[in-house]
């Protein structure tokens, strides 16, 4: 059975590395000229929580997705889609290396 191409496959074919939700947030904050500390204050969470997400040291949680969505008007499902595509890409790279 042949599968339809999905976004991850299309990005692979184009040589585009997907962004994690944290990396997407970092780019968004950069455009707004906001530091992680100022973003954290706006989201009512700790600066370390935002920094860990941006650096990839922690996964996106539902709570953080809701905070980001409310503060920056980014849909929760978009954040989880970014993360899913990124994690799928990472898994494929690991399988190819094995």
Coordinates of C-alpha atoms in Angstrom, one line a residue:
X1 CA 0.0 0.0 0.0
X2 CA 1.4 3.4 -1.0
X3 CA 1.2 6.2 1.5
X4 CA 0.5 9.8 0.7
X5 CA 3.2 12.3 1.4
X6 CA 2.9 14.1 4.6
X7 CA 4.5 17.3 5.8
X8 CA 7.4 15.6 7.3
X9 CA 8.1 13.6 4.1
X10 CA 7.8 16.8 2.0
X11 CA 10.2 18.7 4.2
X12 CA 12.7 15.7 4.0
X13 CA 12.5 15.8 0.2
X14 CA 13.1 19.6 0.2
X15 CA 16.0 19.2 2.7
X16 CA 14.2 21.4 5.3
X17 CA 14.8 20.6 8.9
X18 CA 11.6 21.0 10.9
X19 CA 11.5 23.1 14.1
X20 CA 10.5 21.9 17.5
X21 CA 7.9 23.9 19.3
X22 CA 10.7 25.4 21.4
X23 CA 12.7 26.4 18.4
X24 CA 9.5 27.9 16.8
X25 CA 8.9 29.9 20.1
X26 CA 12.5 31.1 20.0
X27 CA 12.1 32.4 16.5
X28 CA 8.8 34.0 17.4
X29 CA 10.3 35.7 20.5
X30 CA 13.2 36.9 18.3
X31 CA 10.8 38.6 15.9
X32 CA 9.1 40.3 18.8
X33 CA 12.5 41.2 20.3
X34 CA 11.5 39.5 23.6
X35 CA 13.9 37.7 25.9
X36 CA 13.0 34.4 27.5
X37 CA 12.7 36.3 30.8
X38 CA 10.2 38.8 29.4
X39 CA 8.2 36.1 27.6
X40 CA 8.1 34.1 30.8
X41 CA 6.7 37.1 32.7
X42 CA 4.0 37.5 30.1
X43 CA 3.2 33.8 30.2
X44 CA 3.2 33.8 34.1
X45 CA 5.8 31.0 34.3
X46 CA 9.5 30.8 35.2
X47 CA 12.3 31.9 32.9
X48 CA 13.9 28.6 33.3
X49 CA 10.8 26.8 32.0
X50 CA 10.8 28.9 28.9
X51 CA 14.6 28.5 28.4
X52 CA 14.4 24.7 28.8
X53 CA 11.7 24.5 26.2
X54 CA 13.6 26.8 23.8
X55 CA 16.9 24.8 24.3
X56 CA 15.1 21.5 23.8
X57 CA 15.8 20.4 27.4
X58 CA 12.1 19.8 28.1
X59 CA 9.2 18.7 26.0
X60 CA 6.2 20.9 25.3
X61 CA 3.4 20.3 27.8
X62 CA -0.3 21.1 27.5
X63 CA 0.1 23.7 30.1
X64 CA 2.9 25.5 28.3
X65 CA 1.1 25.2 24.9
X66 CA -1.9 26.9 26.4
X67 CA 0.3 29.6 28.0
X68 CA 2.1 30.2 24.7
X69 CA -1.2 30.2 22.8
X70 CA -2.9 32.7 25.1
X71 CA 0.1 35.0 25.2
X72 CA 1.2 35.0 21.6
X73 CA -1.9 33.9 19.7
X74 CA -0.3 30.7 18.4
X75 CA -2.8 27.8 18.1
X76 CA -2.1 25.0 20.6
X77 CA -2.5 22.4 17.8
X78 CA 0.1 24.2 15.7
X79 CA 2.6 24.0 18.5
X80 CA 2.0 20.3 18.9
X81 CA 2.1 19.8 15.1
X82 CA 5.5 21.5 15.0
X83 CA 6.7 19.2 17.8
X84 CA 5.3 16.0 16.2
X85 CA 6.9 16.8 12.8
X86 CA 10.2 17.5 14.6
X87 CA 10.1 14.3 16.7
X88 CA 9.2 12.3 13.6
X89 CA 12.1 13.7 11.7
X90 CA 14.5 13.0 14.6
X91 CA 13.2 9.4 14.8
X92 CA 13.7 8.9 11.1
X93 CA 17.3 10.2 11.3
X94 CA 18.0 7.8 14.2
X95 CA 16.6 4.8 12.3
X96 CA 18.7 5.7 9.2
X97 CA 21.8 5.9 11.3
X98 CA 21.2 2.5 12.9

